[in-house]
DNA sequence: ATGAAAGCGCTAACAT
DNA sequence: ATGTTAGCGCTTTCAT
């Protein structure tokens, strides 16, 4: 069938012998037309290859669009990629379109993205960041649309929040490791020059150690993005500085796997000589000779829930302010 | 500063003592106003917290928006994620917004996404797929906007194409392995029930073998998405069926790494007992005890080029129809 | 350099 | 169940 971007409601109306409004009603499925009229209109819609114009619709209805803004730290990460995919799919299914951005953990980047988005008068916004610039907060307030903050749970959300506490994930892992009776722990992190959720996990981890009466024996936070090689190299730096460690907690699983590769290359045995714990529940862990002790994060569920909460709010349904999506510490064989 | 979504051109015009048109001209930076007028208008824009309305602008100008549609197979893949990130960043910098979709290698999904996009009257479209449904092609034609096909190079593009030949990547790797003098090769792939670019690489690989007078000794293409575990498991299936192989070519690096993990678990030595080659140039390879023989793909460059070509076409600049972005076979120590 | 008028394609509100 | 009227906030076009 040949689409006709030029055919408008008017053309269909004329062809079907009704008014524009009737066509509009039929197309939007609201009531106010007979079955016979509906059939006639739809057949003309088909015949003329009518292509709806959402720009005009959004404009005509005074800015009520089906556009949603979504901003995450980055796309090229298995965790965020999967969350994003889930959000996008859910929103599409619910009849919304998303405009996506990434901020790489820089609140200023989020602000720039938001300014561009705001001009499109979105019907809702999903953000994956805890820190926002004052300008961002002011813009969000002025837009007066539903906002879902996701990933790191905000118990005092701007509007609605969904996710989990990274601090708690770190704390729980810290407690778990303490039970193993080891005493000298190290930490390997990433993106030292940004404020990341990894930092919260580390804080939680340290809090648990503190409760047990010990403190982190060594820590190495690289400036790089997290990744296999960052874990490899970070471990080398850490161990060079502090060779006598019983265990290492990593920013995420890929870094932990990188770390284990370095340890293996030096003949250091896991978990005999040193215990290893990661975070995230990433796929790469599935092929390690030993199951990695980690915290599994339900990325797709978080995305789906964020999308559904936002749509609920946009439709005016009552929705919960704070939705906690639990993560799960999965003991492996590396600790 | 407090934004005011309600302030319009009219309000600024009144406050600045000029007409709406003059404000519009100042805001869009075209000519037709004095420096003094510009200053007065801008100060009112600031004072009133004016927020432009792109919906109205796109509508008023008869559909000339700054919206671009981008559809890739999936977000949660390091390769596509990085390409997408690069596209999005480039488009943002050039003053465009993108509406993203994923099709998971299903032409029908791309069609559904495109139908949703079309109603937004995008100014251009970037697609990462070689196969399209007839409906998709018809819609693309009717939209009459610039279209960039990327990833797998299309030498007879709908409009503009950028990328490289996956067949050639496979062929080149096949030739390279043939030079090693090995004779019994296996292949491990993914997404058997979809038409993927991996299939093209395999075809190229087989073509090279054929030229050398041999054929693939065994092949195992799983239905799963590519990944570490798929490579691990696929290798187990392959070797169980055909234990005497000299080399294995994989759908991508992560699968190759998964395969090496399985081989290691069975005490099969790489490259002594069996040679391994991957594809993609993925980060996980950086921590392997031996450098993986692979083909490195410049994902960010492809994304940036796709964005720039599209913007060039949208602006009416003359741009090249077909832009080849070379990949590079990097010999490692696994073959 | 500036302004006035017309209209983009819909939907909301109010008829009938 | 259907039609009529009046915009939505810009840009385009044509004056001045």
PDB file of C-alpha atoms in Angstrom, chain B residues 77-80 82-83 151 164 166 169-170 173 197 201 249-257 277-285 292-300 302 326-330:
ATOM      1  CA  UNK B  77      25.311  -5.295  23.047  1.00  0.00           C
ATOM      2  CA  UNK B  78      28.689  -3.696  23.467  1.00  0.00           C
ATOM      3  CA  UNK B  79      29.031  -3.187  19.726  1.00  0.00           C
ATOM      4  CA  UNK B  80      25.605  -1.713  19.002  1.00  0.00           C
ATOM      5  CA  UNK B  82      28.711   1.937  21.424  1.00  0.00           C
ATOM      6  CA  UNK B  83      27.505   2.694  17.891  1.00  0.00           C
ATOM      7  CA  UNK B 151      26.591  -1.528   9.775  1.00  0.00           C
ATOM      8  CA  UNK B 164      31.642  -2.634   5.941  1.00  0.00           C
ATOM      9  CA  UNK B 166      30.581  -8.815   6.953  1.00  0.00           C
ATOM     10  CA  UNK B 169      35.381  -9.972   7.246  1.00  0.00           C
ATOM     11  CA  UNK B 170      34.618 -13.688   7.260  1.00  0.00           C
ATOM     12  CA  UNK B 173      39.610 -14.414   8.379  1.00  0.00           C
ATOM     13  CA  UNK B 197      25.280 -10.314   9.742  1.00  0.00           C
ATOM     14  CA  UNK B 201      30.642 -13.645   8.011  1.00  0.00           C
ATOM     15  CA  UNK B 249      35.655 -19.408  13.901  1.00  0.00           C
ATOM     16  CA  UNK B 250      33.122 -17.723  16.141  1.00  0.00           C
ATOM     17  CA  UNK B 251      30.203 -15.366  15.638  1.00  0.00           C
ATOM     18  CA  UNK B 252      32.004 -12.856  17.846  1.00  0.00           C
ATOM     19  CA  UNK B 253      34.722 -12.392  20.457  1.00  0.00           C
ATOM     20  CA  UNK B 254      32.534 -13.052  23.461  1.00  0.00           C
ATOM     21  CA  UNK B 255      31.506 -16.384  22.015  1.00  0.00           C
ATOM     22  CA  UNK B 256      35.140 -17.163  21.198  1.00  0.00           C
ATOM     23  CA  UNK B 257      36.112 -16.386  24.788  1.00  0.00           C
ATOM     24  CA  UNK B 277      39.291 -16.701  15.922  1.00  0.00           C
ATOM     25  CA  UNK B 278      36.624 -14.243  16.980  1.00  0.00           C
ATOM     26  CA  UNK B 279      35.152 -11.070  15.571  1.00  0.00           C
ATOM     27  CA  UNK B 280      34.326  -7.607  16.837  1.00  0.00           C
ATOM     28  CA  UNK B 281      37.283  -6.458  18.873  1.00  0.00           C
ATOM     29  CA  UNK B 282      35.408  -6.691  22.162  1.00  0.00           C
ATOM     30  CA  UNK B 283      36.753  -5.548  25.494  1.00  0.00           C
ATOM     31  CA  UNK B 284      36.602  -8.914  27.207  1.00  0.00           C
ATOM     32  CA  UNK B 285      39.450 -10.085  24.973  1.00  0.00           C
ATOM     33  CA  UNK B 292      42.625 -13.292  20.604  1.00  0.00           C
ATOM     34  CA  UNK B 293      42.847 -13.292  16.827  1.00  0.00           C
ATOM     35  CA  UNK B 294      39.933 -11.123  15.761  1.00  0.00           C
ATOM     36  CA  UNK B 295      38.582  -8.453  13.472  1.00  0.00           C
ATOM     37  CA  UNK B 296      38.373  -5.039  15.093  1.00  0.00           C
ATOM     38  CA  UNK B 297      35.292  -2.986  14.231  1.00  0.00           C
ATOM     39  CA  UNK B 298      35.380   0.807  14.666  1.00  0.00           C
ATOM     40  CA  UNK B 299      31.908   1.068  16.166  1.00  0.00           C
ATOM     41  CA  UNK B 300      32.078   4.680  17.304  1.00  0.00           C
ATOM     42  CA  UNK B 302      30.581   4.076  12.129  1.00  0.00           C
ATOM     43  CA  UNK B 326      37.343  -0.522   7.074  1.00  0.00           C
ATOM     44  CA  UNK B 327      37.628  -3.162   9.761  1.00  0.00           C
ATOM     45  CA  UNK B 328      40.983  -4.670  10.656  1.00  0.00           C
ATOM     46  CA  UNK B 329      42.013  -8.270  11.156  1.00  0.00           C
ATOM     47  CA  UNK B 330      44.317  -8.287  14.176  1.00  0.00           C
TER      48      UNK B 330
END
